[in-house]
Tab-separated table of C-alpha atoms and ligand atoms in Angstrom:
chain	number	residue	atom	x	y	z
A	1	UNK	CA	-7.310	-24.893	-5.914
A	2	UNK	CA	-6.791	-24.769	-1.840
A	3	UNK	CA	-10.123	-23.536	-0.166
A	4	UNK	CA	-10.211	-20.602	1.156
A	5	UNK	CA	-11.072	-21.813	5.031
A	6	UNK	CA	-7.993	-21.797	6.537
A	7	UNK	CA	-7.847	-26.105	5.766
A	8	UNK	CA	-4.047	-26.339	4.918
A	9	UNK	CA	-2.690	-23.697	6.428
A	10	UNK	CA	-2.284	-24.987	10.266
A	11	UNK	CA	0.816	-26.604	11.052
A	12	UNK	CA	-1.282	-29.757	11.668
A	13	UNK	CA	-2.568	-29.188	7.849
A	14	UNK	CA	0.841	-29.118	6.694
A	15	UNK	CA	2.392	-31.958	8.616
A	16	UNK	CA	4.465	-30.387	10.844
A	17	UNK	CA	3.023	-31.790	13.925
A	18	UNK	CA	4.581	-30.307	17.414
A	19	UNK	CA	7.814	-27.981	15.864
A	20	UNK	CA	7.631	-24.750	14.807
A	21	UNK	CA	5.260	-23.802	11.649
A	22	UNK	CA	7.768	-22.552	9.517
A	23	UNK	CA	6.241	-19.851	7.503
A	24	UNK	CA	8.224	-18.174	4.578
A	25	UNK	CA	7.566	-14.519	3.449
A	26	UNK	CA	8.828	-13.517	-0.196
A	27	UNK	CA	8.554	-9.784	0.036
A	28	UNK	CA	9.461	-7.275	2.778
A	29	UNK	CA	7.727	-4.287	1.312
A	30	UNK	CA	5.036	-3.287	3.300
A	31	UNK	CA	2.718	-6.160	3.333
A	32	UNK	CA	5.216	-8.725	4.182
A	33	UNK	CA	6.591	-6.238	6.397
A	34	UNK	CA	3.389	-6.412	8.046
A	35	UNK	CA	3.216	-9.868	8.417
A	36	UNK	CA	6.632	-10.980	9.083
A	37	UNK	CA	5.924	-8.553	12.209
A	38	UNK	CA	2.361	-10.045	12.811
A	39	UNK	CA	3.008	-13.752	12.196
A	40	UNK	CA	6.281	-13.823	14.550
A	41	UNK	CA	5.646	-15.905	17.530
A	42	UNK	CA	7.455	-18.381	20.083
A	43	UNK	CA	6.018	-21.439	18.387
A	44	UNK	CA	6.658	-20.479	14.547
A	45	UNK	CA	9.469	-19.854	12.299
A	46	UNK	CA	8.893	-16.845	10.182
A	47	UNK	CA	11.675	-16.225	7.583
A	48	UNK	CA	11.554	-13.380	5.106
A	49	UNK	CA	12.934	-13.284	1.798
A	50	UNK	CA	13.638	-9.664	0.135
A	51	UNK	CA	15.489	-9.115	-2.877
A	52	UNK	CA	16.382	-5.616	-2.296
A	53	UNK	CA	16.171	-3.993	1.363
A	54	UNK	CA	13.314	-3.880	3.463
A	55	UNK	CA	10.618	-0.897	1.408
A	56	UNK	CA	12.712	-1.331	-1.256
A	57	UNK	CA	10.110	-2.014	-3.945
A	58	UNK	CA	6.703	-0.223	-4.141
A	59	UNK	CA	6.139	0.618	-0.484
A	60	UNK	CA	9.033	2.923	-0.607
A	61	UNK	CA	7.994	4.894	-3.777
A	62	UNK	CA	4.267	5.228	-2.788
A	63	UNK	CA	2.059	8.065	-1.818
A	64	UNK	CA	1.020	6.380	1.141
A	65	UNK	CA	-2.021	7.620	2.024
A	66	UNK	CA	-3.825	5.868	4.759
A	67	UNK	CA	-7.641	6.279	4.079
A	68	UNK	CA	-11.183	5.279	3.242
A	69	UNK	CA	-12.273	7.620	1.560
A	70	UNK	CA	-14.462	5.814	-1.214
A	71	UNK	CA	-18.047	5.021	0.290
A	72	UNK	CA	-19.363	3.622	-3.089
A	73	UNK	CA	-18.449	-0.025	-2.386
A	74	UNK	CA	-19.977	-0.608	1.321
A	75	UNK	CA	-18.110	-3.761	1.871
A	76	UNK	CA	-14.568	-2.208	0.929
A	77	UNK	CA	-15.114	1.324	2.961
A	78	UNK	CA	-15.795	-1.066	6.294
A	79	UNK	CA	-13.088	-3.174	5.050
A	80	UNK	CA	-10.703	-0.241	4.978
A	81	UNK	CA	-11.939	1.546	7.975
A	82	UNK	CA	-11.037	-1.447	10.071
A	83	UNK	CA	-7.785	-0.796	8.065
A	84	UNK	CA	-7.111	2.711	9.696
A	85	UNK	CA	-8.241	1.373	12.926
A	86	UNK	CA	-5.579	-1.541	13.162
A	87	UNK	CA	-3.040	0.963	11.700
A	88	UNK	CA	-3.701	3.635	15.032
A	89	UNK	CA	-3.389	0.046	17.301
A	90	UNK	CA	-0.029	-1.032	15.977
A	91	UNK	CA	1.208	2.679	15.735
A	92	UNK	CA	0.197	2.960	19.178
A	93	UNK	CA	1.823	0.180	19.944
A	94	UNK	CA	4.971	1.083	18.630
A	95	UNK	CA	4.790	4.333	20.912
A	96	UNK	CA	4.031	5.994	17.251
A	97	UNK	CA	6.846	6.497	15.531
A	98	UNK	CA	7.991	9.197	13.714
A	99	UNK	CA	7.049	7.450	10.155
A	100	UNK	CA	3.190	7.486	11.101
A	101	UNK	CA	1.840	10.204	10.467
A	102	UNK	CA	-1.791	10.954	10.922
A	103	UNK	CA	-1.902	14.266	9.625
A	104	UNK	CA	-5.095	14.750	7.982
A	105	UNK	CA	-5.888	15.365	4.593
A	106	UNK	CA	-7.517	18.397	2.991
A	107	UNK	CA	-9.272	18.521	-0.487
A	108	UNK	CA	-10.468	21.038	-2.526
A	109	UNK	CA	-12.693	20.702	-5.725
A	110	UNK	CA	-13.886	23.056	-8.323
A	111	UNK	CA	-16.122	23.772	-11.513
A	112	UNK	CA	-18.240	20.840	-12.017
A	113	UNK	CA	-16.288	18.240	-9.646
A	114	UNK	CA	-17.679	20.603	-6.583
A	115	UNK	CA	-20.842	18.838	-6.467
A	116	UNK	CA	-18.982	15.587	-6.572
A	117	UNK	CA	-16.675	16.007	-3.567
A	118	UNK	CA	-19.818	17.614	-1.712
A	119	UNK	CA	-21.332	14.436	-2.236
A	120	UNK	CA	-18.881	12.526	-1.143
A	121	UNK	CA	-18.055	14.635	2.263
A	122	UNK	CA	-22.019	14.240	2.791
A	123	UNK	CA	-22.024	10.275	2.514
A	124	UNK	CA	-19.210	9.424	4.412
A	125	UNK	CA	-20.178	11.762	7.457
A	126	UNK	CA	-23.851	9.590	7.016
A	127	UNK	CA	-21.389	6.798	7.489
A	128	UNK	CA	-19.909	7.795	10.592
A	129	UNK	CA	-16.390	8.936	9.025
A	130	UNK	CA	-14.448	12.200	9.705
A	131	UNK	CA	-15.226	14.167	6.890
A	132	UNK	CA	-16.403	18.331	6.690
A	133	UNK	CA	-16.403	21.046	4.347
A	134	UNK	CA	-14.365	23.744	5.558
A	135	UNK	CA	-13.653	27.433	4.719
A	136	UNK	CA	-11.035	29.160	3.589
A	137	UNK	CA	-9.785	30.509	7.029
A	138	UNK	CA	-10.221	26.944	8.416
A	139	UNK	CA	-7.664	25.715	5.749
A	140	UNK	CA	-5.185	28.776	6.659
A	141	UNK	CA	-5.292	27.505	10.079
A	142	UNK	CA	-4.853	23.903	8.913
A	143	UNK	CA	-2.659	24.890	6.091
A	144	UNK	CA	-1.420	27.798	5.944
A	145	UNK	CA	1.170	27.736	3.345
A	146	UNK	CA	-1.602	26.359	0.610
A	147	UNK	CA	-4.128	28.722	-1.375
A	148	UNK	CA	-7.602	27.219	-2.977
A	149	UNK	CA	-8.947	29.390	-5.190
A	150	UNK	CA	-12.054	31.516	-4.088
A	151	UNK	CA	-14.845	29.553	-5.562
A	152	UNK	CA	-13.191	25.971	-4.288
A	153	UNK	CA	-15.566	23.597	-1.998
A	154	UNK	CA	-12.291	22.379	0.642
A	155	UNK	CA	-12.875	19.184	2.508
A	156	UNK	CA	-10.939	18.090	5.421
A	157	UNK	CA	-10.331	14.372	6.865
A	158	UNK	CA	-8.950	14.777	10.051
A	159	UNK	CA	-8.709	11.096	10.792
A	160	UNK	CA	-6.571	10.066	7.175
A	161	UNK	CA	-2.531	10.472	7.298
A	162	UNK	CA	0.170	8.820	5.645
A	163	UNK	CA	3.106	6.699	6.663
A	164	UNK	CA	6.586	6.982	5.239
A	165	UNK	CA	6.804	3.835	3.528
A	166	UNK	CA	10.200	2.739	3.632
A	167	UNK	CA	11.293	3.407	7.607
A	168	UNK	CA	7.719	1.863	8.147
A	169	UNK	CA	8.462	-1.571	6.334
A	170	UNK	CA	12.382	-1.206	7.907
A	171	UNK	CA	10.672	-0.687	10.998
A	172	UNK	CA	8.320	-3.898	11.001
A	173	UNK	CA	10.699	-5.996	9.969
A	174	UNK	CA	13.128	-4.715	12.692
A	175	UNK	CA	10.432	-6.106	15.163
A	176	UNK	CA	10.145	-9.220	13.670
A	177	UNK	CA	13.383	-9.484	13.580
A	178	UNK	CA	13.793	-9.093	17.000
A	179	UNK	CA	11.040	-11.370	18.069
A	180	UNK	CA	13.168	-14.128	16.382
A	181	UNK	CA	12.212	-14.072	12.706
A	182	UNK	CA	14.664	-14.553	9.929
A	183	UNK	CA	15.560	-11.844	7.828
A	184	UNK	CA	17.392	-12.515	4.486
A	185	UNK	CA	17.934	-9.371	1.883
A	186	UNK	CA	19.644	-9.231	-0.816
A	187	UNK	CA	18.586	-12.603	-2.489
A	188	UNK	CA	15.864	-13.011	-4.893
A	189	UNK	CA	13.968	-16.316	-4.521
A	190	UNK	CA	14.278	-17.414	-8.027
A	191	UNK	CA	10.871	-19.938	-7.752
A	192	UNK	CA	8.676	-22.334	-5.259
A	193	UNK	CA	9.532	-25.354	-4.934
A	194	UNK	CA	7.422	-28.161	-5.287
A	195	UNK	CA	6.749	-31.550	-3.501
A	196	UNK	CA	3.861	-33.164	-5.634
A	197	UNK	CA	1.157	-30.192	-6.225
A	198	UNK	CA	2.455	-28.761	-2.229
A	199	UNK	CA	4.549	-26.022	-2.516
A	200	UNK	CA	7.518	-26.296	-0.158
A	201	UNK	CA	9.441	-22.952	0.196
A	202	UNK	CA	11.609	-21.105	-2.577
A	203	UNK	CA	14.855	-21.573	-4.284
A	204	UNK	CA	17.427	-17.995	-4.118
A	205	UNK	CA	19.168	-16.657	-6.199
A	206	UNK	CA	22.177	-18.060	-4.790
A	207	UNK	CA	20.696	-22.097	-5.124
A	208	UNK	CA	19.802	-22.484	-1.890
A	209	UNK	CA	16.590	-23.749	-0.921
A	210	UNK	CA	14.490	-22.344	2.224
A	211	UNK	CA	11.740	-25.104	3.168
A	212	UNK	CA	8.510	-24.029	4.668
A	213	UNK	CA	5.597	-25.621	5.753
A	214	UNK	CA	3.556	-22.236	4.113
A	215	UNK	CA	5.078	-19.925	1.849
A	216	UNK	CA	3.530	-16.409	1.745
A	217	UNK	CA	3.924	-14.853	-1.602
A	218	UNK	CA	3.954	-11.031	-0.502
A	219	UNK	CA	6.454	-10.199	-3.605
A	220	UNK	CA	3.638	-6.772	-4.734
A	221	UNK	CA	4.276	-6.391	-8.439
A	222	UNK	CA	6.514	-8.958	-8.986
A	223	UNK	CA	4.241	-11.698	-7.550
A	224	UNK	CA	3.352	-12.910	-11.263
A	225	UNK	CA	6.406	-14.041	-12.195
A	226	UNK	CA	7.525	-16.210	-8.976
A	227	UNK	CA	3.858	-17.122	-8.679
A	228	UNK	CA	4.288	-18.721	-12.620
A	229	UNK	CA	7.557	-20.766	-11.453
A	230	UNK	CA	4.728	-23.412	-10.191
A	231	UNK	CA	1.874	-22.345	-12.962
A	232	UNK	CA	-0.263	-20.226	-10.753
A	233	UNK	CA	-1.946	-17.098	-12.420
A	234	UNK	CA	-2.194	-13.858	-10.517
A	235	UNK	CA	-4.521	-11.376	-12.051
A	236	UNK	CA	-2.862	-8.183	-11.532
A	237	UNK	CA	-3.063	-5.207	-15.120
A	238	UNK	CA	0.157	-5.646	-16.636
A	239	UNK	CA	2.556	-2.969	-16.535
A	240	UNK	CA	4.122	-3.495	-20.291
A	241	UNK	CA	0.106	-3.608	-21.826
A	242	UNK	CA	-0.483	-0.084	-23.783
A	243	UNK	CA	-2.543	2.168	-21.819
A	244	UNK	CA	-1.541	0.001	-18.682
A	245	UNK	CA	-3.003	1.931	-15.658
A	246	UNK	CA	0.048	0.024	-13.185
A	247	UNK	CA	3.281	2.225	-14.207
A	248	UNK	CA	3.462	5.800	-12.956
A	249	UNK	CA	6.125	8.751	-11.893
A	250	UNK	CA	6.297	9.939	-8.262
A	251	UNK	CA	8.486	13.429	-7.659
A	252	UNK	CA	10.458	14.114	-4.684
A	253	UNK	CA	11.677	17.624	-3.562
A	254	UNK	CA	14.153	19.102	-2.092
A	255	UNK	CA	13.949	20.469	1.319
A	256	UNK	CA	11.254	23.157	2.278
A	257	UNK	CA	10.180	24.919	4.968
A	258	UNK	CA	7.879	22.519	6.646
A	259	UNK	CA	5.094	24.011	4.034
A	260	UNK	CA	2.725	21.333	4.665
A	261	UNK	CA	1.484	19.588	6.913
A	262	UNK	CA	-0.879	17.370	6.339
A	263	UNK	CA	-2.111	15.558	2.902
A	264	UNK	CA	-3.316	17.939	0.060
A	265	UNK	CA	-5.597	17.144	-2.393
A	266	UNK	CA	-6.227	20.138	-5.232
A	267	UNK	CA	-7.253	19.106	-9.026
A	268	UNK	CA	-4.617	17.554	-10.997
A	269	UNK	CA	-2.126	17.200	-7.509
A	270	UNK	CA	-1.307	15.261	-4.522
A	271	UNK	CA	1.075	16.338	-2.200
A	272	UNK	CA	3.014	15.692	1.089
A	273	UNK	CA	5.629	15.876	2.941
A	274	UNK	CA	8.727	13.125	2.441
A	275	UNK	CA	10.512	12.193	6.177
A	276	UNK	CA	13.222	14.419	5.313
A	277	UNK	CA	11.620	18.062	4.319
A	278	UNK	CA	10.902	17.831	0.947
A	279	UNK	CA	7.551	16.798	-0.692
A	280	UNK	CA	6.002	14.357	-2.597
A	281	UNK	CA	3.648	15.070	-5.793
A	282	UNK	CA	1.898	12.928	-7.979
A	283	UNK	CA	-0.657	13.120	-10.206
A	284	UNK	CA	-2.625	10.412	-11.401
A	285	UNK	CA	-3.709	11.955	-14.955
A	286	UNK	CA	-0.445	12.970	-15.813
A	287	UNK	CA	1.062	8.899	-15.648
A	288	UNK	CA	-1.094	8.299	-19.135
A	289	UNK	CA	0.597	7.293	-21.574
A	290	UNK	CA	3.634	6.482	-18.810
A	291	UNK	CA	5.440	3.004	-19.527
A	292	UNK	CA	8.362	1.283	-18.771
A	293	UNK	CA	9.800	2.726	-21.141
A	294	UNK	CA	9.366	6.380	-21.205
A	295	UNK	CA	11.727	8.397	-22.226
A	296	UNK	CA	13.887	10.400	-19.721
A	297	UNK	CA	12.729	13.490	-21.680
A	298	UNK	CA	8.753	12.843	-20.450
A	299	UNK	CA	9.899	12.288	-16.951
A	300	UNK	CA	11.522	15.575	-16.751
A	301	UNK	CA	8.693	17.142	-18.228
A	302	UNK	CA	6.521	15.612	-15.939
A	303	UNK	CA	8.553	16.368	-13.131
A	304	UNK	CA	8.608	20.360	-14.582
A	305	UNK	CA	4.913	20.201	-14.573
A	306	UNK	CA	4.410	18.636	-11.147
A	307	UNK	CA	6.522	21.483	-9.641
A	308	UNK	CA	4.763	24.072	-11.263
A	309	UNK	CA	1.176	22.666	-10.056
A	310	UNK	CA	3.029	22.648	-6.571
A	311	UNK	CA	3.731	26.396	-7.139
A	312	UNK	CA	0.240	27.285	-7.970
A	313	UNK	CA	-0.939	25.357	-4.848
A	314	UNK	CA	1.761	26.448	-2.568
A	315	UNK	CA	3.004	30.182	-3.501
A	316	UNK	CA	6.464	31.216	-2.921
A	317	UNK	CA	7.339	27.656	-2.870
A	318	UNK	CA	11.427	27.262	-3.037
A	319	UNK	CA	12.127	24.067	-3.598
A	320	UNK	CA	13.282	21.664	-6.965
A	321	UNK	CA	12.605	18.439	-8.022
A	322	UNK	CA	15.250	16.240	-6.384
A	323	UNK	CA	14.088	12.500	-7.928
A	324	UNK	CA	11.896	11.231	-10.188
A	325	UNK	CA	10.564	7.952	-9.462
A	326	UNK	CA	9.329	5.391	-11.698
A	327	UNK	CA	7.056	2.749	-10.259
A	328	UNK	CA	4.243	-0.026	-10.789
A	329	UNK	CA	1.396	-0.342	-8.956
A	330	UNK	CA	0.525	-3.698	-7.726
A	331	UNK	CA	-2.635	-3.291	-9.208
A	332	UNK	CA	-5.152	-6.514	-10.130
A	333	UNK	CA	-7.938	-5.921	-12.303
A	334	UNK	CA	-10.609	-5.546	-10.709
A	335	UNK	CA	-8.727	-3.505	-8.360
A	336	UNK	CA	-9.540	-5.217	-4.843
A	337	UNK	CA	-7.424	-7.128	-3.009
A	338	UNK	CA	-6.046	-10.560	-3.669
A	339	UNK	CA	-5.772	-12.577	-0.795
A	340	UNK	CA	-5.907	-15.989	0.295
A	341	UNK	CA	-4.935	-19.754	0.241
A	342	UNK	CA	-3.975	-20.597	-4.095
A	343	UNK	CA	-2.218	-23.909	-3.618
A	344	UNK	CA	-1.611	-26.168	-0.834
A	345	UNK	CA	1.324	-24.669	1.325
A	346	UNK	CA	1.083	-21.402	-0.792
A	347	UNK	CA	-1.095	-18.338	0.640
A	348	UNK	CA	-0.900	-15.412	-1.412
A	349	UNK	CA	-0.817	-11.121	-0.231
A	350	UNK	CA	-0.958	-8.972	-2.951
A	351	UNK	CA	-3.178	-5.780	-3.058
A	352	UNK	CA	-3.103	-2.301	-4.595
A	353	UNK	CA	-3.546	0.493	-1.578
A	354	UNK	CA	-1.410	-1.950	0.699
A	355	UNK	CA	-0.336	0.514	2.750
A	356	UNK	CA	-3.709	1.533	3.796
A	357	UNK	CA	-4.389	-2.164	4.212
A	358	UNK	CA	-1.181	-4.018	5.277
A	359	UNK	CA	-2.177	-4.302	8.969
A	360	UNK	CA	-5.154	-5.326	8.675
A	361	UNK	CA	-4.396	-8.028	6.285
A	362	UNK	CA	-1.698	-9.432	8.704
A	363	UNK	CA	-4.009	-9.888	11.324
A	364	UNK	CA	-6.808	-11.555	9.191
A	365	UNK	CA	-3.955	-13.930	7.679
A	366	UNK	CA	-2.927	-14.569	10.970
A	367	UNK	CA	-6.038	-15.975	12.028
A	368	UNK	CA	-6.543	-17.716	8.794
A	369	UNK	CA	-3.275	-19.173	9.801
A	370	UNK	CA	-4.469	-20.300	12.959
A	371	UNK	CA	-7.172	-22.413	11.345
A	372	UNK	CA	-9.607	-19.396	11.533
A	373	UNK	CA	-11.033	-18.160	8.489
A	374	UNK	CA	-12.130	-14.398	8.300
A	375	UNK	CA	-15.140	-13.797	6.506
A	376	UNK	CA	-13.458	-10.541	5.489
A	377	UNK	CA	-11.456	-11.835	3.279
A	378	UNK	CA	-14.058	-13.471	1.413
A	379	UNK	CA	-14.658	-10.881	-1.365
A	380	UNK	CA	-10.723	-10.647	-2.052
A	381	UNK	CA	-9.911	-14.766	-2.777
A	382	UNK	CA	-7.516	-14.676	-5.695
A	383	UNK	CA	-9.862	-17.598	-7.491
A	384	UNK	CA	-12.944	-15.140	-7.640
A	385	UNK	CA	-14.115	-14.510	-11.058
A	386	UNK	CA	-12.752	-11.407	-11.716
A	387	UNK	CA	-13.914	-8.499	-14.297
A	388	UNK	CA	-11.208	-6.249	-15.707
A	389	UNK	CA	-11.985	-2.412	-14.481
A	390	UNK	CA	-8.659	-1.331	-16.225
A	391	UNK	CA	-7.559	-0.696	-12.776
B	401	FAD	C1	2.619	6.074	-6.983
B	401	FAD	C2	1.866	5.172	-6.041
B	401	FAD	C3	0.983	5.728	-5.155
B	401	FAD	C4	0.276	4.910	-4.280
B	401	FAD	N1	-0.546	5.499	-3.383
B	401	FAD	C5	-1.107	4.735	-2.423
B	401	FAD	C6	-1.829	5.374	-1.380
B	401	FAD	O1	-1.938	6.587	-1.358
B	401	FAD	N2	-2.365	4.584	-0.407
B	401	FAD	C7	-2.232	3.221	-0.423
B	401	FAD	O2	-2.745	2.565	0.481
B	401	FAD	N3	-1.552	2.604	-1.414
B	401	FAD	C8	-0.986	3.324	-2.401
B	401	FAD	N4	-0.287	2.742	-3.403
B	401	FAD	C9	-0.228	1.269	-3.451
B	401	FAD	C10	0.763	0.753	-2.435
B	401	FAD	O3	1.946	1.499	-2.467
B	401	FAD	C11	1.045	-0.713	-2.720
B	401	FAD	O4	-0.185	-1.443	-2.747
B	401	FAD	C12	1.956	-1.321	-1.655
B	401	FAD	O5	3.136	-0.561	-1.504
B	401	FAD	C13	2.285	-2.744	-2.038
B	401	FAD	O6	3.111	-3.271	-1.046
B	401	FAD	P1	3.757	-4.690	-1.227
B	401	FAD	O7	4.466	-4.979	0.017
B	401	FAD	O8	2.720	-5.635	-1.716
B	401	FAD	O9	4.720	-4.505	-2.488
B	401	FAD	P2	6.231	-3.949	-2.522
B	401	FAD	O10	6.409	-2.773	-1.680
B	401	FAD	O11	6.613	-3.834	-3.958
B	401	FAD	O12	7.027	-5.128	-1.853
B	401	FAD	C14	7.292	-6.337	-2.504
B	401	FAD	C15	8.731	-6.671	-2.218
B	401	FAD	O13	9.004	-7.959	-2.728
B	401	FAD	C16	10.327	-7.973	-3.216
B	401	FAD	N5	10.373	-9.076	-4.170
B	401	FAD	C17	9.670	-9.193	-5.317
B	401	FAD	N6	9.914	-10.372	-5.908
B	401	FAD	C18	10.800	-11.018	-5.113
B	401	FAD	C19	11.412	-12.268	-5.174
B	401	FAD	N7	11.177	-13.110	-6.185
B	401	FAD	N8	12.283	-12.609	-4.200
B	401	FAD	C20	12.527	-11.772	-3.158
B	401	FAD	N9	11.963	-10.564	-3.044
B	401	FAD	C21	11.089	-10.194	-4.004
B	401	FAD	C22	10.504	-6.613	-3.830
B	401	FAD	O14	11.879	-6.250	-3.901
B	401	FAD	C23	9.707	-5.723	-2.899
B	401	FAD	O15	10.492	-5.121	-1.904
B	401	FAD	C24	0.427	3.518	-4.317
B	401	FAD	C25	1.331	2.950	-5.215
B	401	FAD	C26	2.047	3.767	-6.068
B	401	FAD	C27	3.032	3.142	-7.015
């Protein structure tokens, strides 16, 4: 196994002495997205590999909520408030286009779960984050096609949003793109290749071979099974296992009347608005029992219900269900990230909550890159012993 210091990963480490580092990306959902458009410079040659279209995969199915909103592991909540931070930079950066959307979120609890979300609003306003309970003519102002019930306890996040996940990775990539990077869709890389125990690129789909001096395996759910083309394990909960927390339904609406605008949160929904004026709902309970192969009967009916929590949170709402999506989280066991050097010439990115954490991660593999190793990273190497949280 590589260590985990950056050793390996420099284009001295790798043998390619004054060229270009040529650094190969299999993935352009929003991860690789993210680092195709960190990791392009003058003196390396980024290439990246996507089977379908740039969000194709999970990015472009995903709630996409951009938060920290967990206090109860210390190192994480820093870990993902840097996240948010380097997500305003490169927004800002970007002159903020229209698929970033810091919008706030608002949650309401009630019954016995009040005490919980009080709790939480309480800990992470100790910890310095943008968190307060409101009332309810505070959420009519903020949102004021929603209804909490009387006896709710609301909490809004002013400083959380969302990003629309597939213009965001298109968008990235379009950057890198333009800053010189290679860009190939549409081909599946089939496995690594190997020289000896270094891995030197990937074979397509269509036989050809792309050398690299470091391959980036960035493929989200499907990392597993290119990852096993050289016998490397990647612990993520498998999606066919019964009970399997990793596969869940996402609806999509059709258009409404701009009736929210920010992230809602009530009990047994979450809801936003798509990029083209319908909404998203999900709702985690409801994917129990969801595999891959549920029947199209228990998607509608899931979809059915979905709609009608939407009504009961938004009244009057006149919209239908326009898609149901099926999707698998990238999810590994223990839930954290997994990130970091797993074979000479082979760095791996794979993480549930990747959109809240795709930026960030660029920028700390960038500097791992550069010989630099981030202590940051040091909790999410994919060799740690891992326990299995069920996700
Ligand atoms: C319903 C749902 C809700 C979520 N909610 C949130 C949330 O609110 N906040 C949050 O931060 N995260 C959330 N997540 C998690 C987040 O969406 C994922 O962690 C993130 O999208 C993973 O991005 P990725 O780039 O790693 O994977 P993907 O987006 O899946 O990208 C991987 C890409 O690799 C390509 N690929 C795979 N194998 C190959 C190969 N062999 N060759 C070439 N290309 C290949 C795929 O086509 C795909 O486009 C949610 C996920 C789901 C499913």
């Amino acid at each position: 196994m590589a260590r985990a210091d950056g050793a390996g990963l420099s284009a001295a480490g790798t043998g390619c002495q004054g060229g270009g580092m040529r650094i190969l990306i299999v993935g352009a959902g929003i991860v690789g997205a993210a680092l195709a458009d960190r990791l392009t410079r003058p003196d390396r040659d980024v290439t990246i590999v996507e089977e379908l279209w740039p969000g194709g995969g999970t990015s472009g199915t995903s709630y996409a909520w951009l938060n920290a909103n967990d206090p109860h592991d210390p190192v994480y909540y820093r870990f993902r408030t840097e996240a948010l931070r380097t997500w305003r930079d490169l927004a800002a950066g970007l002159g903020d286009p229209d698929w970033y959307r810091p919008t706030g979120n608002t949650v309401w609890a009630t019954g016995g779960a009040k005490a919980e979300l009080a709790d939480r609003v309480r800990r992470l306003t100790a910890l310095g984050y943008a968190a307060e309970q409101i009332d309810a003519e505070r959420l009519r102002a903020i949102e004021p096609h929603v209804q909490a019930p009387d006896d709710a306890f609301i909490a809004h996040f002013p400083d959380e949003g969302h990003i629309h996940g597939e213009p965001a990775a298109r968008g990235l990539v379009r950057r890198a793109h333009d800053a010189g990077a290679e860009v190939v869709t549409g081909h599946r890389a089939v496995r690594l290749t190997l020289d000896g125990g270094r891995v030197t690129g990937v074979r397509l789909d269509d036989g050809r071979d792309v050398p690299a001096d470091l391959t980036v395996c960035a493929a989200g759910r499907h990392s597993p099974a290119l990852l096993g083309t050289a016998g490397l394990d990647l612990p993520l909960v498998d999606p066919a296992a019964p009970g399997s927390a990793a596969p869940c339904l996402v609806a999509t609406t059709t258009a409404t009347d701009s009736v929210l605008n920010g992230l809602v949160h009530a009990p047994g929904l979450s809801a936003r608005a798509t990029g083209n004026g319908g909404l998203v709902l999900e709702a985690v309970e409801l994917d129990a029992g969801i595999d891959e192969s549920v029947s199209p009967e228990r998607v509608q009916e899931v979809g059915e219900e979905l709609l009608s929590r939407a009504r009961a949170v938004i009244p009057g709402l006149d919209a239908d269900v326009a898609e149901m999506r099926r999707c698998v989280r990238p999810l590994p066991i223990d839930g954290y990230p997994l990130i970091g050097p797993q074979a000479p010439g082979l760095y791996t990115a794979v993480t549930h909550s990747g959109i809240t954490l795709a930026p960030h991660l660029a920028r700390l593999i960038d500097r791992e890159i550069d010989g630099d190793p981030a202590p940051e990273l040091a909790p999410y190497r994919p060799d740690r012993p891992l326990t299995n949280t069920g996700g």
